Short mmCIF file of C-alpha atoms and ligand atoms in Angstrom, two decimals:
data_model
loop_
_atom_site.label_atom_id
_atom_site.label_comp_id
_atom_site.label_asym_id
_atom_site.label_seq_id
_atom_site.Cartn_x
_atom_site.Cartn_y
_atom_site.Cartn_z
CA MET G 155 -0.02 -0.04 -0.01
CA ASP G 156 1.41 3.39 -0.91
CA GLU G 157 2.03 6.16 1.64
CA SER G 158 -0.82 8.38 0.25
CA ALA G 159 -3.25 5.53 1.06
CA TRP G 160 -1.79 5.26 4.57
CA ALA G 161 -2.08 9.03 5.00
CA LYS G 162 -5.70 8.98 3.93
CA LEU G 163 -6.52 6.31 6.46
CA LYS G 164 -4.64 8.17 9.17
CA ARG G 165 -6.62 11.33 8.55
CA ALA G 166 -9.82 9.33 8.78
CA ALA G 167 -8.70 7.75 12.02
CA VAL G 168 -7.73 11.10 13.53
CA GLU G 169 -11.17 12.44 12.70
CA ALA G 170 -12.86 9.42 14.23
CA ARG G 171 -10.69 9.70 17.39
CA ALA G 172 -12.16 13.13 18.00
CA ASN G 173 -15.48 11.33 18.59
CA ALA G 174 -14.14 8.75 21.03
CA TYR G 175 -16.34 8.25 24.06
CA ALA G 176 -13.74 7.50 26.73
CA PRO G 177 -14.86 9.13 29.96
CA TYR G 178 -13.54 6.22 32.17
CA SER G 179 -10.13 5.56 30.76
CA GLY G 180 -9.42 8.89 29.06
CA PHE G 181 -7.76 6.77 26.38
CA ALA G 182 -9.26 8.04 23.13
CA VAL G 183 -8.65 5.88 20.02
CA GLY G 184 -9.60 6.28 16.42
CA ALA G 185 -9.40 3.65 13.69
CA ALA G 186 -9.95 3.44 9.96
CA VAL G 187 -10.08 0.38 7.81
CA LEU G 188 -9.64 0.04 4.05
CA SER G 189 -11.89 -2.50 2.50
CA LYS G 190 -11.24 -4.57 -0.58
CA SER G 191 -13.72 -2.41 -2.52
CA GLY G 192 -11.59 0.66 -1.73
CA ARG G 193 -13.91 2.22 0.75
CA VAL G 194 -12.80 3.63 4.10
CA PHE G 195 -14.69 3.02 7.34
CA THR G 196 -13.94 4.54 10.75
CA GLY G 197 -14.56 3.81 14.32
CA CYS G 198 -13.74 5.16 17.76
CA ASN G 199 -13.76 3.53 21.18
CA VAL G 200 -17.09 3.66 22.91
CA GLU G 201 -16.79 3.06 26.64
CA ASN G 202 -19.59 2.11 28.94
CA ALA G 203 -20.22 2.35 32.74
CA SER G 204 -20.45 -1.43 32.50
CA TYR G 205 -16.78 -1.56 31.51
CA GLY G 206 -16.98 -4.96 29.77
CA ALA G 207 -19.52 -3.50 27.36
CA THR G 208 -16.89 -1.21 25.83
CA ILE G 209 -16.09 -1.58 22.17
CA CYS G 210 -12.66 -0.69 20.79
CA ALA G 211 -12.14 1.62 17.82
CA GLU G 212 -10.83 -1.19 15.69
CA ARG G 213 -13.99 -3.35 16.15
CA ALA G 214 -16.22 -0.28 15.67
CA ALA G 215 -14.54 0.40 12.28
CA LEU G 216 -14.85 -3.30 11.40
CA ALA G 217 -18.55 -3.26 12.26
CA ALA G 218 -19.09 -0.10 10.19
CA ALA G 219 -17.51 -1.86 7.19
CA VAL G 220 -19.60 -5.07 7.57
CA ALA G 221 -22.77 -3.02 8.12
CA SER G 222 -22.11 -1.33 4.79
CA GLY G 223 -21.64 -4.66 3.02
CA ASP G 224 -17.85 -4.72 2.95
CA ARG G 225 -16.53 -7.85 4.60
CA GLU G 226 -12.97 -8.07 3.36
CA LEU G 227 -10.46 -5.69 4.89
CA LEU G 228 -6.99 -4.91 3.57
CA ALA G 229 -5.54 -2.27 5.96
CA LEU G 230 -6.14 -0.69 9.37
CA VAL G 231 -4.83 2.50 10.93
CA ILE G 232 -5.00 3.17 14.65
CA VAL G 233 -4.45 6.50 16.26
CA SER G 234 -4.09 6.97 19.92
CA GLY G 235 -2.63 9.35 22.50
CA ALA G 236 -0.48 6.70 24.07
CA LYS G 237 3.24 7.15 24.65
CA ARG G 238 3.99 4.60 21.94
CA PRO G 239 1.97 3.02 19.09
CA THR G 240 -0.54 0.41 20.21
CA PRO G 241 -1.36 -2.80 18.49
CA PRO G 242 -4.92 -4.11 18.45
CA CYS G 243 -6.06 -5.85 21.62
CA GLY G 244 -6.71 -9.59 21.65
CA ILE G 245 -10.40 -9.41 21.16
CA CYS G 246 -9.91 -7.06 18.15
CA ARG G 247 -7.26 -9.42 16.72
CA GLN G 248 -9.77 -12.21 16.82
CA CYS G 249 -12.49 -10.10 15.16
CA LEU G 250 -10.15 -8.72 12.54
CA ALA G 251 -8.80 -12.09 11.55
CA GLU G 252 -12.30 -13.07 10.43
CA HIS G 253 -12.38 -10.26 7.79
CA GLY G 254 -8.71 -9.58 7.09
CA PRO G 255 -6.37 -12.44 7.98
CA THR G 256 -3.48 -10.73 6.17
CA LEU G 257 -4.48 -7.25 7.30
CA ALA G 258 -1.74 -4.62 7.19
CA ILE G 259 -1.78 -2.49 10.28
CA ARG G 260 -0.24 0.87 11.07
CA SER G 261 -0.48 2.47 14.51
CA HIS G 262 0.29 6.07 15.33
CA ALA G 263 0.93 7.72 18.71
CA GLY G 264 2.18 11.28 18.44
CA ASP G 265 5.06 11.26 15.98
CA ALA G 266 5.71 7.58 16.42
CA GLN G 267 4.35 4.82 14.22
CA ALA G 268 4.55 1.07 14.12
CA ASP G 269 3.64 -1.37 11.38
CA TYR G 270 2.23 -4.82 11.96
CA GLU G 271 0.73 -7.65 10.02
CA LEU G 272 -2.23 -9.38 11.59
CA ASN G 273 -1.06 -12.80 10.70
CA SER G 274 2.16 -12.11 12.65
CA LEU G 275 0.35 -10.60 15.63
CA PHE G 276 -2.20 -13.31 15.70
CA PRO G 277 -0.97 -16.65 14.29
CA GLU G 278 -3.06 -19.74 14.43
CA ALA G 279 -6.24 -17.72 14.71
CA PHE G 280 -9.40 -19.57 15.56
CA GLY G 281 -11.62 -19.33 12.47
CA ARG G 282 -14.59 -20.62 10.61
CA SER G 283 -12.81 -23.87 9.59
CA HIS G 284 -12.43 -24.84 13.26
CA LEU G 285 -16.22 -25.11 13.54
CA ASP G 286 -16.40 -28.02 11.02
ZN1 ZN R 124 -9.54 -3.96 20.95
#
């Protein structure tokens, strides 16, 4: 993926982060995914007083893509205010693996960035074939 495509995803994730609902952790996160059809979908973390009901930005973006009919994801950008770039959490890795097993991931925190591949972060993912 070229740098202009990554930059476009980053801008979308930054915009989404501005809408993060994180009154409990104060940890605002934005995410943007690029689907196989070329569309971009965004999400932010949405916390809840029942902490376990919280949804991460990455899964919110994934849900937006699927709700719009795009089920295959190629790339994900995460933007947070952490001291260093953050990879997706375990639950998000599981959800992302269903729709983008070879997903390219870039995470930003301030001026720092980190690149990951989902299949390296989450090898041997549990998937549909395990249900047979
Ligand atoms: Zn997560």
